[in-house]
Coordinates of C-alpha atoms in Angstrom, one line a residue:
M1 CA 45.9 -20.6 3.4
S2 CA 47.9 -20.6 6.6
A3 CA 46.2 -21.0 10.0
I4 CA 47.0 -17.4 11.0
I5 CA 45.6 -15.9 7.8
K6 CA 42.5 -18.1 8.1
K7 CA 41.9 -17.0 11.7
S8 CA 42.3 -13.4 10.7
A9 CA 39.7 -13.8 7.9
Q10 CA 37.3 -15.4 10.3
L11 CA 37.7 -12.6 12.8
R12 CA 37.2 -10.0 10.1
K13 CA 33.9 -11.6 9.2
E14 CA 32.9 -12.0 12.8
I15 CA 33.5 -8.3 13.5
L16 CA 31.5 -7.2 10.5
K17 CA 28.6 -9.4 11.5
H18 CA 28.5 -7.8 14.9
L19 CA 28.4 -4.4 13.3
Y20 CA 25.6 -5.5 10.9
S21 CA 23.0 -4.9 13.7
G22 CA 23.4 -1.2 13.1
L23 CA 25.0 -0.3 16.4
A24 CA 28.3 1.6 16.6
L25 CA 30.7 -0.4 18.6
S26 CA 34.0 0.4 20.3
L27 CA 37.2 -1.7 20.1
N28 CA 36.7 -2.9 23.7
E29 CA 33.1 -3.9 22.9
L30 CA 34.3 -5.8 19.8
S31 CA 37.0 -7.5 21.9
K32 CA 34.4 -8.7 24.3
L33 CA 32.0 -9.9 21.7
T34 CA 34.7 -11.8 19.7
Q35 CA 36.6 -12.9 22.8
K36 CA 39.8 -11.8 21.2
S37 CA 42.5 -9.6 22.7
L38 CA 42.2 -5.8 22.2
P39 CA 45.5 -5.6 20.2
I40 CA 44.4 -8.3 17.8
V41 CA 41.0 -6.7 17.3
T42 CA 42.6 -3.3 16.9
T43 CA 44.8 -4.6 14.1
V44 CA 41.9 -6.2 12.3
V45 CA 39.6 -3.2 12.6
N46 CA 42.4 -0.9 11.2
D47 CA 42.7 -3.3 8.2
L48 CA 38.9 -3.2 7.7
V49 CA 38.9 0.6 7.8
T50 CA 41.7 0.7 5.3
D51 CA 39.7 -1.8 3.0
G52 CA 36.7 0.5 3.2
F53 CA 34.4 -1.9 5.1
M54 CA 34.3 0.2 8.3
I55 CA 34.3 3.9 9.2
S56 CA 34.9 5.8 12.4
D57 CA 31.8 7.1 14.1
G58 CA 33.5 9.5 16.4
L59 CA 33.9 9.1 20.2
A60 CA 31.7 7.5 22.7
P61 CA 30.1 9.6 25.5
S62 CA 32.4 10.3 28.3
S63 CA 32.2 7.9 31.3
G64 CA 35.0 9.5 33.3
G65 CA 38.0 8.2 31.4
R66 CA 39.4 8.4 27.9
R67 CA 36.5 8.4 25.4
A68 CA 36.5 5.3 23.1
S69 CA 36.5 5.5 19.4
M70 CA 33.3 4.0 17.8
F71 CA 33.0 2.2 14.5
L72 CA 30.2 1.4 12.0
L73 CA 29.9 -0.4 8.7
N74 CA 30.6 1.8 5.7
P75 CA 27.3 2.3 3.8
E76 CA 29.4 3.3 0.7
K77 CA 31.1 0.0 0.5
E78 CA 29.8 -1.8 -2.7
R79 CA 28.5 -5.0 -1.2
Y80 CA 24.8 -5.8 -1.7
I81 CA 22.2 -8.3 -0.5
I82 CA 19.1 -9.4 -2.5
A83 CA 16.2 -10.1 -0.1
V84 CA 13.1 -11.9 -1.3
A85 CA 9.9 -12.5 0.7
V86 CA 7.7 -15.2 -0.9
D87 CA 4.2 -15.5 0.4
Q88 CA 1.3 -17.6 -0.7
V89 CA 0.1 -15.1 -3.3
V90 CA 2.5 -12.1 -3.3
T91 CA 6.3 -12.1 -3.7
R92 CA 8.4 -9.0 -2.8
M93 CA 12.0 -8.1 -3.4
V94 CA 14.5 -5.4 -2.4
I95 CA 18.2 -5.0 -2.6
Y96 CA 20.1 -3.7 0.5
N97 CA 23.6 -2.5 1.1
L98 CA 25.6 -3.5 4.2
T99 CA 23.7 -1.0 6.4
N100 CA 20.3 -2.2 5.1
Q101 CA 19.7 0.9 3.1
I102 CA 17.5 0.0 0.1
Q103 CA 19.4 0.1 -3.3
L104 CA 16.5 -1.2 -5.3
P105 CA 13.0 -0.1 -4.2
L106 CA 10.4 -2.7 -3.3
Q107 CA 9.4 -4.8 -6.3
I108 CA 6.2 -6.9 -6.2
I109 CA 4.6 -9.7 -8.2
E110 CA 1.6 -12.0 -7.6
I111 CA 2.6 -15.7 -7.8
D112 CA 0.4 -18.4 -6.5
T113 CA 3.1 -20.6 -5.0
Y114 CA 0.8 -23.4 -4.0
T115 CA -1.0 -24.2 -7.3
D116 CA 0.8 -22.5 -10.2
V117 CA 3.1 -25.1 -11.8
N118 CA 5.1 -22.2 -13.3
A119 CA 5.6 -20.5 -10.0
L120 CA 9.3 -21.4 -9.6
Q121 CA 10.1 -20.2 -13.2
K122 CA 8.3 -17.0 -12.5
L123 CA 10.3 -16.5 -9.3
V124 CA 13.6 -16.9 -11.1
V125 CA 12.6 -14.5 -13.9
F126 CA 11.3 -12.0 -11.3
I127 CA 14.6 -12.0 -9.4
A128 CA 16.8 -11.9 -12.5
D129 CA 14.9 -9.1 -14.1
N130 CA 15.0 -6.9 -11.1
L131 CA 18.7 -7.6 -10.5
E132 CA 19.4 -6.5 -14.1
K133 CA 17.2 -3.4 -13.6
S134 CA 19.1 -2.4 -10.5
G135 CA 22.3 -1.9 -12.5
L136 CA 24.4 -3.2 -9.7
N137 CA 27.6 -5.1 -10.3
R138 CA 26.8 -8.8 -10.0
D139 CA 30.3 -9.3 -8.5
H140 CA 29.3 -7.1 -5.6
I141 CA 26.2 -9.2 -4.7
L142 CA 26.8 -11.3 -1.6
G143 CA 23.9 -13.6 -2.2
I144 CA 20.1 -14.0 -2.3
G145 CA 18.1 -14.6 0.9
I146 CA 14.6 -16.0 0.4
G147 CA 11.9 -16.4 3.0
M148 CA 8.9 -18.6 2.1
P149 CA 6.1 -20.5 3.8
G150 CA 6.1 -24.2 4.3
F151 CA 8.3 -26.9 5.8
V152 CA 11.8 -25.7 5.0
N153 CA 15.0 -27.7 5.6
I154 CA 17.6 -24.9 5.7
E155 CA 20.5 -27.3 5.8
E156 CA 19.5 -29.3 2.7
G157 CA 17.8 -26.3 1.0
I158 CA 14.5 -28.0 0.4
N159 CA 10.9 -26.8 0.8
Y160 CA 8.6 -29.7 1.2
T161 CA 5.4 -27.6 0.9
I162 CA 5.5 -25.2 -2.1
F163 CA 7.0 -24.9 -5.6
P164 CA 5.6 -28.2 -6.9
T165 CA 8.0 -28.2 -9.9
A166 CA 11.0 -28.6 -7.6
G167 CA 9.6 -32.0 -6.8
G168 CA 11.2 -32.2 -3.3
E169 CA 14.6 -31.6 -4.8
C170 CA 17.1 -29.1 -3.6
L171 CA 15.3 -25.8 -4.2
R172 CA 18.2 -23.7 -3.0
D173 CA 20.6 -25.3 -5.5
H174 CA 18.0 -25.0 -8.3
L175 CA 17.7 -21.3 -7.7
S176 CA 21.4 -20.8 -7.3
T177 CA 22.1 -22.5 -10.6
H178 CA 19.6 -20.5 -12.5
L179 CA 20.5 -17.1 -10.9
N180 CA 24.2 -17.8 -10.8
L181 CA 24.5 -16.4 -7.2
P182 CA 24.6 -18.0 -3.7
V183 CA 21.0 -18.6 -2.5
F184 CA 19.8 -19.3 1.0
I185 CA 16.2 -20.2 2.0
D186 CA 14.3 -20.3 5.3
N187 CA 10.8 -20.4 6.6
D188 CA 9.2 -17.0 6.5
S189 CA 8.1 -16.9 10.2
S190 CA 11.6 -18.0 11.3
L191 CA 13.1 -15.1 9.4
I192 CA 10.6 -12.7 10.8
G193 CA 11.6 -13.9 14.3
I194 CA 15.2 -13.3 13.4
A195 CA 14.5 -9.8 12.2
E196 CA 12.7 -8.9 15.4
L197 CA 15.6 -10.4 17.4
K198 CA 18.2 -8.4 15.5
F199 CA 16.5 -5.2 14.6
G200 CA 13.0 -5.0 16.3
K201 CA 11.0 -5.5 19.4
A202 CA 12.8 -8.7 20.5
K203 CA 16.3 -7.1 20.4
G204 CA 18.2 -7.9 23.6
K205 CA 15.5 -10.3 24.8
Q206 CA 15.8 -14.0 25.6
D207 CA 12.3 -15.5 25.4
V208 CA 10.0 -14.0 22.8
M209 CA 7.2 -15.4 20.7
V210 CA 7.0 -13.5 17.3
I211 CA 3.6 -14.0 15.6
N212 CA 3.7 -13.6 11.8
L213 CA 0.4 -12.1 10.8
G214 CA 0.1 -12.5 7.1
W215 CA -1.6 -14.5 4.4
G216 CA -1.3 -17.3 7.0
T217 CA -0.5 -17.2 10.7
G218 CA 3.0 -18.2 11.6
L219 CA 5.3 -18.2 14.6
G220 CA 9.0 -17.4 15.1
M221 CA 10.1 -18.8 18.5
I222 CA 13.0 -17.1 20.3
I223 CA 14.3 -19.1 23.2
A224 CA 17.4 -18.3 25.2
G225 CA 18.2 -15.5 22.7
K226 CA 18.2 -17.8 19.7
V227 CA 15.6 -18.9 17.1
F228 CA 14.2 -22.3 18.2
R229 CA 13.6 -24.7 15.4
G230 CA 12.8 -27.9 17.2
H231 CA 14.2 -31.4 16.6
S232 CA 13.4 -31.6 12.8
G233 CA 13.5 -27.8 12.2
F234 CA 9.8 -27.4 11.9
A235 CA 8.9 -25.9 15.2
G236 CA 6.4 -23.0 15.4
E237 CA 3.4 -24.3 13.4
F238 CA 1.2 -22.1 15.5
S239 CA -1.5 -21.7 12.9
H240 CA -2.3 -25.4 13.0
I241 CA -3.2 -25.6 16.6
P242 CA -6.8 -27.0 16.5
L243 CA -8.6 -24.0 18.1
S244 CA -11.2 -23.3 15.5
G245 CA -14.8 -24.2 16.2
N246 CA -15.8 -24.4 12.5
D247 CA -15.3 -27.3 10.1
H248 CA -13.5 -25.4 7.4
L249 CA -10.6 -27.2 5.6
C250 CA -7.2 -25.7 6.3
S251 CA -4.4 -25.5 3.6
C252 CA -2.6 -28.3 5.5
G253 CA -5.5 -30.7 4.8
K254 CA -6.8 -30.8 8.4
R255 CA -9.9 -29.2 9.9
G256 CA -10.2 -26.9 12.9
C257 CA -6.8 -25.1 12.6
L258 CA -6.4 -21.7 14.0
E259 CA -5.4 -20.4 10.5
V260 CA -9.0 -20.9 9.1
E261 CA -10.0 -18.1 11.5
T262 CA -7.0 -15.8 11.6
S263 CA -5.2 -15.6 8.2
L264 CA -5.4 -12.5 6.1
L265 CA -6.7 -14.5 3.2
V266 CA -9.6 -15.8 5.2
M267 CA -10.4 -12.3 6.5
A268 CA -10.3 -10.8 3.0
R269 CA -12.6 -13.6 1.7
K270 CA -15.1 -13.0 4.5
A271 CA -15.1 -9.3 3.7
K272 CA -15.6 -9.8 0.0
A273 CA -18.5 -12.2 0.5
Q274 CA -20.3 -9.8 2.8
V275 CA -19.7 -6.9 0.4
E276 CA -21.1 -9.0 -2.4
A277 CA -24.1 -9.8 -0.2
G278 CA -24.9 -6.1 0.1
I279 CA -23.2 -5.0 3.3
E280 CA -22.1 -1.3 2.9
S281 CA -18.4 -0.9 3.1
S282 CA -15.5 1.2 1.6
M283 CA -14.2 -2.2 0.5
K284 CA -16.8 -2.2 -2.3
R285 CA -14.8 0.4 -4.1
L286 CA -11.4 -0.8 -3.0
F287 CA -12.0 -4.3 -4.3
L288 CA -12.5 -2.9 -7.8
D289 CA -8.8 -2.0 -7.8
K290 CA -7.1 -5.1 -9.1
S291 CA -3.6 -3.6 -8.9
R292 CA -3.5 -4.6 -5.3
H293 CA -4.5 -7.9 -3.6
D294 CA -7.8 -8.0 -1.7
G295 CA -5.9 -8.6 1.5
D296 CA -4.1 -5.3 1.2
H297 CA -7.4 -3.6 0.5
F298 CA -8.8 -5.2 3.6
L299 CA -6.0 -4.0 5.8
A300 CA -6.3 -0.5 4.3
A301 CA -10.0 -0.4 5.1
A302 CA -9.4 -1.6 8.7
R303 CA -6.8 1.1 9.3
S304 CA -9.2 3.7 7.9
G305 CA -11.9 2.7 10.4
D306 CA -14.2 0.7 8.0
P307 CA -16.8 -0.9 10.4
L308 CA -17.1 -4.2 8.4
A309 CA -13.3 -4.6 8.2
I310 CA -12.8 -3.9 11.9
S311 CA -15.6 -6.3 12.8
I312 CA -14.0 -9.1 10.8
L313 CA -10.5 -8.3 12.1
S314 CA -11.7 -8.2 15.7
E315 CA -13.4 -11.6 15.4
A316 CA -10.2 -13.1 14.0
S317 CA -8.2 -11.4 16.7
F318 CA -10.2 -13.0 19.5
H319 CA -9.4 -16.4 18.0
L320 CA -5.8 -15.4 17.7
G321 CA -5.9 -14.4 21.4
K322 CA -6.9 -17.9 22.3
G323 CA -3.8 -19.1 20.5
V324 CA -1.7 -16.5 22.3
A325 CA -3.2 -17.7 25.7
T326 CA -2.0 -21.2 24.8
L327 CA 1.5 -19.9 24.0
I328 CA 1.7 -18.0 27.3
H329 CA 0.7 -21.1 29.3
I330 CA 3.2 -23.3 27.5
M331 CA 6.2 -21.0 27.0
N332 CA 5.8 -18.3 29.7
P333 CA 7.5 -15.8 27.3
E334 CA 8.9 -12.4 28.3
K335 CA 7.2 -10.8 25.3
I336 CA 4.9 -11.6 22.4
V337 CA 5.5 -9.5 19.3
L338 CA 2.8 -9.1 16.6
S339 CA 4.8 -8.9 13.3
G340 CA 4.5 -9.6 9.6
R341 CA 2.5 -8.1 6.8
A342 CA -0.7 -7.5 8.8
A343 CA 1.1 -5.9 11.8
I344 CA 0.3 -2.5 10.3
A345 CA -3.2 -3.1 11.7
G346 CA -1.7 -4.4 15.0
K347 CA -3.3 -1.9 17.3
I348 CA -6.7 -3.0 16.1
F349 CA -5.8 -6.6 16.9
M350 CA -4.9 -5.7 20.5
P351 CA -8.3 -5.3 22.3
S352 CA -9.7 -8.6 21.1
I353 CA -6.5 -10.4 21.8
Q354 CA -6.4 -9.0 25.4
Q355 CA -10.1 -10.0 25.8
A356 CA -9.2 -13.6 24.9
I357 CA -6.2 -13.6 27.2
N358 CA -8.4 -12.2 30.1
E359 CA -10.9 -15.0 29.4
F360 CA -8.6 -18.0 28.9
C361 CA -5.3 -17.2 30.5
I362 CA -4.3 -17.6 34.2
P363 CA -3.7 -14.0 35.4
R364 CA -0.5 -14.8 37.3
I365 CA 1.1 -16.2 34.1
A366 CA -0.4 -13.6 31.7
E367 CA 0.8 -10.6 33.7
C368 CA 4.4 -11.8 33.1
T369 CA 4.2 -11.4 29.3
D370 CA 4.1 -8.1 27.4
I371 CA 2.4 -7.9 24.0
E372 CA 3.7 -5.4 21.5
V373 CA 3.2 -4.5 17.9
S374 CA 6.2 -4.6 15.6
E375 CA 7.6 -1.4 14.2
I376 CA 9.3 -3.3 11.3
G377 CA 6.5 -5.8 10.6
N378 CA 5.9 -5.3 6.9
E379 CA 9.7 -5.3 6.2
A380 CA 10.6 -7.9 8.8
E381 CA 10.7 -10.9 6.4
L382 CA 13.0 -9.0 4.0
L383 CA 15.3 -7.9 6.8
G384 CA 15.4 -11.5 8.1
A385 CA 16.3 -12.8 4.6
A386 CA 19.1 -10.2 4.3
H387 CA 20.4 -11.2 7.7
M388 CA 20.5 -14.8 6.6
V389 CA 22.8 -14.0 3.7
I390 CA 25.1 -12.1 6.1
E391 CA 25.2 -15.1 8.4
R392 CA 25.8 -17.7 5.8
T393 CA 28.0 -16.3 3.1
D394 CA 31.5 -14.9 2.7
F395 CA 31.0 -11.4 4.0
L396 CA 34.1 -10.0 2.3

């Protein structure tokens, strides 16, 4: 491939990646973003329109001069992304097109990723079966993006924490070999941070802490407009700050971690224990339904105003607020976003978090940080996984 053709291919992919955020962009805007001349960008855009990757979106609003033509990705172009969100107990999967429209509805399976020796095999079968069910042409699949808990080395494709049968070997390559598609893996909280940066409450912001409220409690750190991973790639282990006053053992093997007070699994277990002890709650009926996880039932009860669920969630939120106060003191972020699976109950979290901030945070610092609840929380990990594929694979 000649240098000119290679540069043209790189520019094509760069332009498409800028459009992936969902915004319509003009030729001038694309020229500035890619730092390429307007004539070169115009030529490449015309080629992408001809090839069916882009479509015109009409003209920009008038600013006094000639109105600029606007362009979008073409939702009809047959290119697809498999997005998978692996959690401690529940794994979810969807298939998106280039504009993040869902082509395969949400698929769910319960897999205990920490203790089930067959977890990896179950994951492979789950993805393969749903890909076949979608009926999509495999040649049009760009790749598979998978978010998962644990210490993930994204460069080497290794998860040091879960999927014991991988034995510390290259999990990414193992999955790619068995699924016969490019596979990319990353930490779930990092992907949620990326999703909020690209599509959610952190979009256009520079310094944001994105808290992943889920089966555990994670953190995606956005610093200077980029996800911060730290020296070894493991930054953001927010849930293992030793802020708990009890002596319960955490999943990491230590005691006193924030997670033993704030994770959805812990809240659901507390609720179930109190229901079994005779406390009246709507969860007594909900827990009989085994088609959904107890954590989902707990969230549903909290959102419907169940007093027991709200009491447990409020107690956890206060502990979470102590962690938030720590983040504010150390990072002085512009914004903190509550995201992830449990963000659907985010408004219930807020009063107790604010109470803890009032109690533990220096007011002059605290007043510089806004706290908001994500609007994409339950889908954030899947969107982040899809974005990872767009960033790391051959877009064309």
